[in-house]
Each structure stands twice: as structure tokens, then as C-alpha cells.
Short mmCIF file of N, CA and C in Angstrom, two decimals:
data_model
loop_
_atom_site.label_atom_id
_atom_site.label_comp_id
_atom_site.label_asym_id
_atom_site.label_seq_id
_atom_site.Cartn_x
_atom_site.Cartn_y
_atom_site.Cartn_z
N LYS A 3 -16.57 9.90 5.67
CA LYS A 3 -17.87 9.36 5.26
C LYS A 3 -18.75 9.82 4.19
N VAL A 4 -18.49 11.09 4.10
CA VAL A 4 -18.97 12.24 3.03
C VAL A 4 -18.10 11.83 1.75
N GLY A 5 -16.96 11.54 2.03
CA GLY A 5 -15.88 11.22 0.44
C GLY A 5 -16.72 9.83 -0.14
N ALA A 6 -16.89 8.91 1.01
CA ALA A 6 -17.20 7.40 0.20
C ALA A 6 -18.70 7.88 -0.45
N VAL A 7 -19.50 8.56 -0.02
CA VAL A 7 -20.87 8.79 -0.35
C VAL A 7 -20.34 9.86 -1.86
N LEU A 8 -19.72 10.77 -2.06
CA LEU A 8 -19.80 10.98 -2.97
C LEU A 8 -18.74 10.59 -4.32
N GLU A 9 -17.85 9.46 -3.65
CA GLU A 9 -17.26 8.61 -4.47
C GLU A 9 -18.21 7.91 -4.94
N ALA A 10 -19.28 7.05 -4.30
CA ALA A 10 -20.54 6.22 -4.97
C ALA A 10 -21.33 6.95 -5.90
N VAL A 11 -21.11 8.28 -5.95
CA VAL A 11 -22.37 8.99 -6.56
C VAL A 11 -21.37 9.27 -7.98
N GLY A 12 -20.24 9.16 -8.28
CA GLY A 12 -19.74 9.53 -9.25
C GLY A 12 -19.06 10.94 -9.52
N ASP A 13 -18.79 11.86 -8.14
CA ASP A 13 -18.34 12.87 -7.78
C ASP A 13 -16.79 12.65 -7.48
N LEU A 14 -16.10 12.20 -8.09
CA LEU A 14 -14.35 12.00 -7.80
C LEU A 14 -13.97 13.16 -7.38
N SER A 15 -14.00 14.25 -8.01
CA SER A 15 -13.05 15.42 -7.27
C SER A 15 -13.41 16.11 -6.06
N GLY A 16 -15.17 15.91 -5.87
CA GLY A 16 -15.70 16.03 -4.45
C GLY A 16 -15.55 15.28 -3.32
N ALA A 17 -15.16 13.81 -3.82
CA ALA A 17 -14.53 12.98 -3.03
C ALA A 17 -13.12 13.02 -2.52
N ARG A 18 -12.37 13.73 -3.45
CA ARG A 18 -10.86 14.00 -3.45
C ARG A 18 -11.10 15.00 -2.52
N VAL A 19 -11.52 16.15 -2.52
CA VAL A 19 -11.40 16.67 -1.28
C VAL A 19 -11.74 16.43 -0.15
N MET A 20 -12.87 15.60 0.15
CA MET A 20 -13.11 15.20 1.19
C MET A 20 -12.15 14.44 1.95
N PHE A 21 -11.46 13.45 0.96
CA PHE A 21 -10.58 12.68 1.63
C PHE A 21 -9.24 13.04 1.93
N GLU A 22 -9.01 14.49 1.27
CA GLU A 22 -7.43 14.82 1.60
C GLU A 22 -7.81 16.03 2.66
N GLU A 23 -9.17 16.15 2.96
CA GLU A 23 -9.51 16.68 4.44
C GLU A 23 -9.07 15.84 5.39
N SER A 24 -9.78 14.74 5.42
CA SER A 24 -9.81 13.70 6.56
C SER A 24 -8.35 13.26 6.50
N LEU A 25 -7.62 13.39 5.34
CA LEU A 25 -6.13 12.90 5.65
C LEU A 25 -5.36 14.19 6.52
N ALA A 26 -5.63 15.32 6.70
CA ALA A 26 -5.03 16.22 7.03
C ALA A 26 -5.22 16.19 8.54
N LEU A 27 -6.73 15.91 8.80
CA LEU A 27 -7.22 15.63 10.17
C LEU A 27 -6.40 14.38 11.00
N ARG A 28 -6.16 13.60 10.09
CA ARG A 28 -5.61 12.04 10.70
C ARG A 28 -4.18 12.57 10.93
N ARG A 29 -3.58 13.36 10.27
CA ARG A 29 -2.46 13.50 10.49
C ARG A 29 -1.92 14.22 11.61
N GLN A 30 -3.07 15.27 12.00
CA GLN A 30 -2.94 16.14 13.19
C GLN A 30 -3.30 15.24 14.13
N LEU A 31 -4.21 14.49 14.39
CA LEU A 31 -4.48 13.43 15.18
C LEU A 31 -3.28 12.19 15.52
N ARG A 32 -2.47 12.13 14.81
CA ARG A 32 -1.56 11.60 15.10
C ARG A 32 -0.34 12.10 15.50
N GLN A 33 -0.22 13.45 15.29
CA GLN A 33 0.76 14.07 15.98
C GLN A 33 0.60 14.36 17.33
N ALA A 34 -0.94 14.63 17.55
CA ALA A 34 -1.28 14.63 18.97
C ALA A 34 -1.29 13.55 19.97
N GLN A 35 -1.40 12.42 18.87
CA GLN A 35 -1.42 10.81 20.16
C GLN A 35 -0.19 9.98 19.55
N PRO A 36 1.32 10.77 19.62
CA PRO A 36 2.53 9.81 18.98
C PRO A 36 2.33 8.75 19.23
N GLY A 37 2.25 8.09 20.96
CA GLY A 37 2.44 6.59 20.54
C GLY A 37 1.47 5.92 20.61
N ALA A 38 0.26 6.35 19.97
CA ALA A 38 -1.17 5.42 20.31
C ALA A 38 -1.30 4.80 18.81
N VAL A 39 -1.39 3.61 18.78
CA VAL A 39 -1.45 2.83 17.01
C VAL A 39 -2.64 3.24 16.53
N GLY A 40 -3.72 3.40 17.15
CA GLY A 40 -4.87 3.48 16.38
C GLY A 40 -5.11 4.62 15.46
N PRO A 41 -4.07 6.07 15.93
CA PRO A 41 -4.01 6.97 15.04
C PRO A 41 -3.11 6.62 13.67
N VAL A 42 -2.05 5.96 13.88
CA VAL A 42 -1.18 5.48 13.12
C VAL A 42 -2.06 4.68 12.02
N GLN A 43 -2.92 3.88 12.45
CA GLN A 43 -3.78 2.87 11.48
C GLN A 43 -4.54 3.76 10.79
N ASP A 44 -5.44 4.60 11.39
CA ASP A 44 -6.09 5.92 10.72
C ASP A 44 -5.52 6.65 9.43
N LEU A 45 -4.38 6.85 9.77
CA LEU A 45 -3.68 7.69 8.76
C LEU A 45 -3.22 6.93 7.84
N ALA A 46 -2.51 5.80 7.89
CA ALA A 46 -2.77 4.64 6.97
C ALA A 46 -3.61 4.19 6.10
N SER A 47 -4.73 4.56 6.83
CA SER A 47 -6.05 4.16 5.78
C SER A 47 -6.53 5.65 4.99
N SER A 48 -6.14 6.46 5.50
CA SER A 48 -6.39 7.99 4.78
C SER A 48 -5.65 7.79 3.60
N LEU A 49 -4.29 7.18 3.92
CA LEU A 49 -3.08 7.56 2.82
C LEU A 49 -3.52 6.54 1.76
N GLN A 50 -4.12 5.34 1.98
CA GLN A 50 -4.41 4.35 0.87
C GLN A 50 -5.35 5.10 0.02
N ILE A 51 -6.62 5.59 0.68
CA ILE A 51 -7.80 5.94 0.21
C ILE A 51 -7.34 7.15 -0.73
N VAL A 52 -6.74 8.01 0.03
CA VAL A 52 -6.34 8.96 -1.23
C VAL A 52 -5.56 8.74 -2.36
N GLY A 53 -4.27 7.82 -1.86
CA GLY A 53 -3.69 6.91 -2.86
C GLY A 53 -4.06 6.56 -4.14
N ASP A 54 -5.38 5.80 -3.93
CA ASP A 54 -6.30 5.09 -4.47
C ASP A 54 -6.89 6.07 -5.55
N LEU A 55 -7.31 7.24 -5.30
CA LEU A 55 -7.44 8.07 -6.02
C LEU A 55 -6.71 8.82 -6.84
N LEU A 56 -5.46 9.32 -6.38
CA LEU A 56 -4.61 9.53 -7.30
C LEU A 56 -4.02 8.76 -8.17
N GLU A 57 -3.73 7.32 -8.41
CA GLU A 57 -3.18 6.34 -8.85
C GLU A 57 -4.80 6.31 -10.03
N VAL A 58 -5.68 6.26 -9.28
CA VAL A 58 -6.76 6.08 -10.52
C VAL A 58 -6.88 7.17 -11.56
N ALA A 59 -6.59 8.46 -10.81
CA ALA A 59 -6.75 9.86 -11.88
C ALA A 59 -4.95 9.63 -12.78
N GLY A 60 -4.26 9.08 -12.32
CA GLY A 60 -2.50 9.05 -13.18
C GLY A 60 -2.12 9.92 -12.65
N ASP A 61 -2.29 10.22 -11.01
CA ASP A 61 -1.33 11.64 -10.66
C ASP A 61 -0.10 10.21 -10.09
N SER A 62 1.20 10.68 -10.32
CA SER A 62 2.34 10.32 -9.53
C SER A 62 2.34 10.39 -8.38
N SER A 63 1.78 11.59 -7.90
CA SER A 63 2.13 11.85 -6.20
C SER A 63 1.72 10.51 -5.94
N ALA A 64 0.66 9.84 -6.23
CA ALA A 64 0.35 8.52 -5.42
C ALA A 64 1.34 7.89 -4.63
N LEU A 65 2.53 7.74 -5.53
CA LEU A 65 3.83 7.11 -5.08
C LEU A 65 3.81 7.41 -3.99
N GLU A 66 4.24 8.73 -3.40
CA GLU A 66 4.83 9.46 -2.41
C GLU A 66 3.76 8.99 -1.06
N LEU A 67 2.68 9.23 -1.73
CA LEU A 67 1.61 8.57 -0.42
C LEU A 67 1.76 7.55 -0.24
N ARG A 68 1.97 6.59 -0.72
CA ARG A 68 2.07 4.93 -0.57
C ARG A 68 3.39 4.87 -0.01
N MET A 69 4.09 5.44 -0.28
CA MET A 69 5.65 5.38 0.47
C MET A 69 5.26 5.51 1.99
N GLU A 70 4.62 6.93 2.15
CA GLU A 70 4.44 7.15 3.62
C GLU A 70 3.65 5.98 4.14
N GLU A 71 2.47 5.56 3.95
CA GLU A 71 1.63 4.65 3.78
C GLU A 71 2.60 3.47 4.33
N ARG A 72 3.73 2.85 3.55
CA ARG A 72 4.36 1.41 3.92
C ARG A 72 5.14 1.69 5.24
N GLN A 73 5.28 3.08 5.36
CA GLN A 73 6.40 3.18 6.75
C GLN A 73 5.40 3.22 8.03
N LEU A 74 4.20 3.43 7.73
CA LEU A 74 3.21 3.26 8.81
C LEU A 74 2.66 1.80 8.78
N ARG A 75 2.46 1.22 7.73
CA ARG A 75 2.21 -0.23 8.11
C ARG A 75 2.80 -0.75 8.69
N ASP A 76 4.25 -0.95 7.93
CA ASP A 76 5.46 -1.21 8.93
C ASP A 76 5.53 -1.47 10.16
N SER A 77 5.59 0.32 10.93
CA SER A 77 5.18 0.25 12.04
C SER A 77 4.15 -0.54 12.80
N VAL A 78 2.76 -0.39 12.44
CA VAL A 78 1.78 -1.17 12.83
C VAL A 78 2.17 -2.49 13.00
N PHE A 79 2.66 -3.28 11.97
CA PHE A 79 2.95 -4.51 11.78
C PHE A 79 4.11 -5.28 13.15
N GLY A 80 4.98 -4.15 12.87
CA GLY A 80 5.58 -4.17 14.28
C GLY A 80 5.27 -4.11 15.64
N VAL A 81 4.14 -3.61 15.74
CA VAL A 81 3.65 -3.80 17.32
C VAL A 81 2.72 -4.67 17.50
N LEU A 82 1.80 -4.92 16.42
CA LEU A 82 0.90 -5.91 16.45
C LEU A 82 0.99 -7.23 15.81
N ARG A 83 1.58 -7.52 15.09
CA ARG A 83 2.07 -8.54 14.47
C ARG A 83 0.68 -9.87 14.18
N ASP A 84 -0.17 -9.11 13.35
CA ASP A 84 -1.80 -9.60 13.36
C ASP A 84 -1.42 -9.92 11.66
N TYR A 85 -2.74 -10.70 11.40
CA TYR A 85 -2.94 -11.24 10.12
C TYR A 85 -3.44 -9.86 9.39
N GLN A 86 -4.13 -9.33 9.72
CA GLN A 86 -4.98 -8.45 9.15
C GLN A 86 -3.68 -7.30 9.09
N SER A 87 -3.14 -6.72 10.02
CA SER A 87 -1.60 -5.90 9.89
C SER A 87 -0.78 -6.22 8.60
N ALA A 88 -0.24 -7.28 8.67
CA ALA A 88 0.44 -7.89 7.29
C ALA A 88 -0.33 -7.47 6.49
N LEU A 89 -1.68 -8.31 6.24
CA LEU A 89 -2.29 -7.95 4.90
C LEU A 89 -2.55 -6.75 4.41
N ALA A 90 -2.63 -5.62 5.28
CA ALA A 90 -2.59 -4.34 5.08
C ALA A 90 -1.28 -3.85 4.29
N TRP A 91 0.02 -4.40 4.83
CA TRP A 91 0.92 -3.90 4.42
C TRP A 91 1.67 -4.51 3.22
N VAL A 92 1.10 -6.12 2.92
CA VAL A 92 1.54 -6.38 1.72
C VAL A 92 0.50 -5.50 0.47
N ARG A 93 -0.61 -5.38 1.06
CA ARG A 93 -1.25 -4.52 -0.31
C ARG A 93 -0.89 -3.36 -0.35
N CYS A 94 -0.19 -2.25 0.49
CA CYS A 94 0.66 -1.31 0.26
C CYS A 94 1.79 -1.66 -0.33
N ASP A 95 2.53 -2.79 -0.13
CA ASP A 95 3.46 -2.71 -1.03
C ASP A 95 3.34 -3.18 -2.56
N LEU A 96 2.32 -4.19 -2.82
CA LEU A 96 1.71 -4.45 -4.01
C LEU A 96 1.46 -2.98 -4.78
N ALA A 97 0.97 -2.15 -3.96
CA ALA A 97 0.46 -0.77 -4.80
C ALA A 97 1.35 0.11 -5.56
N ILE A 98 2.85 -0.15 -4.49
CA ILE A 98 4.17 0.57 -4.57
C ILE A 98 4.63 -0.36 -5.83
N ASP A 99 4.54 -1.29 -5.95
CA ASP A 99 5.23 -1.86 -7.09
C ASP A 99 4.36 -1.73 -8.27
N ARG A 100 3.08 -1.69 -8.33
CA ARG A 100 2.32 -1.12 -9.40
C ARG A 100 2.86 0.23 -10.25
N LEU A 101 2.71 0.85 -8.83
CA LEU A 101 3.27 2.29 -9.33
C LEU A 101 4.33 2.80 -9.85
N LEU A 102 5.59 2.01 -9.15
CA LEU A 102 6.66 1.61 -9.89
C LEU A 102 6.86 1.36 -11.05
N ARG A 103 6.51 0.31 -11.40
CA ARG A 103 6.25 -0.26 -12.83
C ARG A 103 5.50 0.69 -13.81
N GLU A 104 4.28 1.03 -13.28
CA GLU A 104 3.28 1.77 -14.43
C GLU A 104 4.28 2.90 -14.48
N TYR A 105 5.18 4.01 -13.63
CA TYR A 105 5.85 5.19 -13.70
C TYR A 105 7.14 5.23 -13.88
N LEU A 106 7.86 3.66 -13.98
CA LEU A 106 9.49 3.74 -14.32
C LEU A 106 9.41 2.76 -15.36
N GLY A 107 8.62 2.30 -15.76
CA GLY A 107 8.99 1.67 -17.19
C GLY A 107 8.96 -0.02 -17.04
N GLY A 108 8.45 -0.56 -15.76
CA GLY A 108 8.71 -2.15 -15.79
C GLY A 108 9.55 -2.51 -14.74
N GLU A 109 9.40 -3.96 -14.38
CA GLU A 109 10.56 -4.71 -13.76
C GLU A 109 11.70 -4.61 -13.93
N ARG A 110 12.04 -4.88 -15.24
CA ARG A 110 13.36 -4.89 -15.42
C ARG A 110 14.24 -3.47 -15.96
N GLY A 111 13.15 -2.28 -16.01
CA GLY A 111 13.66 -1.20 -16.57
C GLY A 111 14.82 -0.62 -15.74
N GLU A 112 15.59 0.17 -16.49
CA GLU A 112 16.88 0.84 -16.02
C GLU A 112 16.71 1.91 -14.78
N SER A 113 15.41 2.33 -15.06
CA SER A 113 15.16 3.41 -13.82
C SER A 113 14.59 2.77 -12.50
N MET A 114 14.43 1.59 -12.54
CA MET A 114 14.01 0.99 -11.38
C MET A 114 15.02 1.47 -9.89
N PRO A 115 14.18 1.85 -8.98
CA PRO A 115 15.09 2.16 -7.49
C PRO A 115 15.98 1.34 -7.47
N SER A 116 17.25 1.45 -6.80
CA SER A 116 18.35 0.37 -6.44
C SER A 116 17.34 -0.41 -5.35
N TRP A 117 16.67 -0.25 -4.55
CA TRP A 117 15.66 -1.02 -3.45
C TRP A 117 14.55 -1.56 -4.12
N TYR A 118 14.25 -2.00 -5.36
CA TYR A 118 12.97 -2.28 -5.92
C TYR A 118 13.23 -4.20 -5.41
N GLY A 119 14.33 -4.31 -6.24
CA GLY A 119 14.60 -6.10 -5.61
C GLY A 119 14.25 -6.41 -4.21
N ASP A 120 14.90 -5.48 -3.13
CA ASP A 120 14.48 -5.61 -1.58
C ASP A 120 12.62 -5.65 -1.54
N LEU A 121 11.99 -4.72 -2.46
CA LEU A 121 10.76 -4.59 -2.25
C LEU A 121 9.91 -6.02 -2.80
N LEU A 122 10.30 -6.17 -3.58
CA LEU A 122 9.75 -7.67 -4.54
C LEU A 122 10.12 -8.87 -2.93
N LYS A 123 11.49 -9.25 -3.06
CA LYS A 123 12.13 -9.93 -1.75
C LYS A 123 11.07 -10.06 -0.75
N GLU A 124 10.78 -8.65 -0.21
CA GLU A 124 10.06 -8.72 1.13
C GLU A 124 8.46 -8.93 0.80
N LEU A 125 8.11 -8.75 -0.30
CA LEU A 125 6.45 -9.07 -0.82
C LEU A 125 6.52 -10.38 -0.76
N GLN A 126 7.76 -10.90 -1.60
CA GLN A 126 7.11 -12.38 -1.37
C GLN A 126 7.27 -12.98 -0.42
N SER A 127 8.24 -13.06 0.66
CA SER A 127 8.59 -13.14 1.85
C SER A 127 7.01 -12.96 2.73
N LEU A 128 6.21 -11.93 2.91
CA LEU A 128 5.31 -11.54 3.62
C LEU A 128 4.15 -12.51 2.90
N LEU A 129 4.10 -12.49 1.66
CA LEU A 129 2.79 -13.50 0.62
C LEU A 129 3.14 -15.04 1.39
N VAL A 130 3.93 -15.34 1.37
CA VAL A 130 4.51 -16.71 1.89
C VAL A 130 3.93 -17.11 3.07
N GLY A 131 4.25 -15.92 4.20
CA GLY A 131 3.95 -16.14 5.38
C GLY A 131 2.33 -16.02 5.27
N LEU A 132 1.79 -14.97 5.04
CA LEU A 132 0.45 -15.10 4.92
C LEU A 132 -0.19 -16.09 4.35
N ASP A 133 0.21 -16.88 3.40
CA ASP A 133 -0.31 -18.34 2.66
C ASP A 133 -0.06 -19.29 3.82
N LYS A 134 1.09 -19.02 4.80
CA LYS A 134 0.94 -20.39 5.62
C LYS A 134 0.15 -20.31 7.13
N ALA A 135 -0.32 -18.94 7.38
CA ALA A 135 -1.52 -18.69 8.05
C ALA A 135 -2.87 -19.17 7.53
N ARG A 136 -2.98 -18.69 6.40
CA ARG A 136 -4.31 -18.83 5.78
C ARG A 136 -3.97 -19.16 4.58
N PRO A 137 -4.79 -19.59 3.50
CA PRO A 137 -4.84 -19.89 1.76
C PRO A 137 -4.97 -18.33 1.44
N LEU A 138 -4.01 -17.98 0.88
CA LEU A 138 -4.14 -16.74 -0.15
C LEU A 138 -5.25 -16.51 -0.86
N GLU A 139 -6.13 -15.08 -1.00
CA GLU A 139 -7.09 -14.88 -1.83
C GLU A 139 -6.40 -15.23 -3.42
N ASP A 140 -7.43 -15.37 -4.39
CA ASP A 140 -6.74 -15.63 -5.69
C ASP A 140 -6.10 -14.82 -6.27
N ASP A 141 -6.16 -13.05 -5.85
CA ASP A 141 -5.68 -12.07 -6.24
C ASP A 141 -4.07 -11.65 -5.78
N LEU A 142 -4.25 -12.60 -4.45
CA LEU A 142 -2.73 -12.54 -3.74
C LEU A 142 -1.79 -13.47 -4.23
N ARG A 143 -2.30 -14.53 -4.65
CA ARG A 143 -2.10 -16.09 -5.01
C ARG A 143 -1.11 -15.62 -6.59
N ASP A 144 -2.13 -14.98 -7.19
CA ASP A 144 -1.22 -14.38 -8.56
C ASP A 144 -0.46 -13.54 -8.15
N GLU A 145 -0.59 -12.82 -7.59
CA GLU A 145 0.65 -11.81 -7.37
C GLU A 145 1.87 -12.23 -6.89
N LEU A 146 1.85 -13.23 -5.76
CA LEU A 146 2.96 -13.99 -5.21
C LEU A 146 3.73 -14.73 -6.48
N GLN A 147 2.92 -15.41 -7.57
CA GLN A 147 3.55 -15.89 -8.67
C GLN A 147 4.12 -14.89 -9.76
N ARG A 148 3.66 -13.48 -10.31
CA ARG A 148 4.05 -12.73 -10.87
C ARG A 148 5.54 -11.77 -9.70
N VAL A 149 5.43 -12.25 -8.82
CA VAL A 149 6.70 -11.82 -8.14
C VAL A 149 7.65 -12.44 -7.86
N ARG A 150 7.58 -13.57 -7.89
CA ARG A 150 8.34 -14.82 -7.84
C ARG A 150 9.13 -14.97 -9.49
N ARG A 151 8.16 -14.84 -10.70
CA ARG A 151 9.04 -14.58 -11.70
C ARG A 151 9.77 -13.22 -11.86
N ALA A 152 9.35 -12.19 -11.25
CA ALA A 152 10.03 -10.73 -11.38
C ALA A 152 11.15 -11.01 -10.78
N LEU A 153 11.46 -11.66 -9.57
CA LEU A 153 12.47 -12.18 -8.84
C LEU A 153 13.37 -12.86 -9.73
N ALA A 154 12.98 -13.94 -10.42
CA ALA A 154 13.72 -14.90 -11.27
C ALA A 154 14.71 -14.05 -12.47
N GLN A 155 14.09 -13.50 -12.63
CA GLN A 155 14.28 -12.44 -14.07
C GLN A 155 15.41 -11.27 -13.85
N MET A 156 15.48 -11.40 -12.27
CA MET A 156 16.42 -9.96 -11.62
C MET A 156 18.08 -10.85 -11.64
#
């Protein structure tokens, strides 16, 4: 909570220190409770928060945190299979997609990893599934259209 207050008052470097401390604590809690879903969700949330800060700062290590978050979101959804877990997973995948395009030069760039097309296909499938459960929010509907266009160009 201290990190959120510091971020709200514009102290991004102080917020980052607090969020990174929280991330370290949540990593320890997950190790202490390996079978529990709660610590996995908490760790994924901390990874998202720190990843957001790094991304805003233009730090390419945000991608590494997002990839770690993705594995956790995947495991949580595999256990819970609920709308909110799927939505968090999609938003993480969208962040990975955004970071890859930003750091590696676009959807059709030669430097994109070989698994990028699989990521887009999974994103499309997840977004379509979410839309069937509940109408997508405008930003996600726009992302679905962008993902469809990117897949058509591949």
C-alpha cells in the first residue's frame, strides 16, 4: 500500500522500491506455501505492478517479469477456470505482446520470437472465449481486432 501512495503522489522511484520489496516478500510467501493458489495470485499481481512501472520507465526487463507473470496466470487459470483469472491472463498476454512489439520492432519484424504467432493465436482464443462469457470491454474488443489483423498478416 505504501508503494501505491508513493505512486499516487508522483514518487515513482520510491514506489518502485516499495513494490519491489513487496515482490520479494511475495516470492518468499509463495515458496513457503507451494500448493496454495492465493500466494500465486499475489505474486502475479506484484509482478504485474512492477512490470507496469518498468514498462512506463522504458526498462526492457519488464518483459522478463511479464513472462514470469504469464506462467503464474496460466497456472491460476488452470486451477480456477474463472472469468477474472482468464481476464488477468489475457491482460498479461497483451502486455507481453505490447512489449515485444515495442522492443523487437513490430508484429512482422524478423526479430520476433518463433512463439509470437502462438501467443497471438492464444490471445485471440482467450478474447473470443471471454467475449462469449460477457461482452468485451471496448479496449479488449479493439485488441481482439488488432490481434486478428496481425494473425492475418502472418
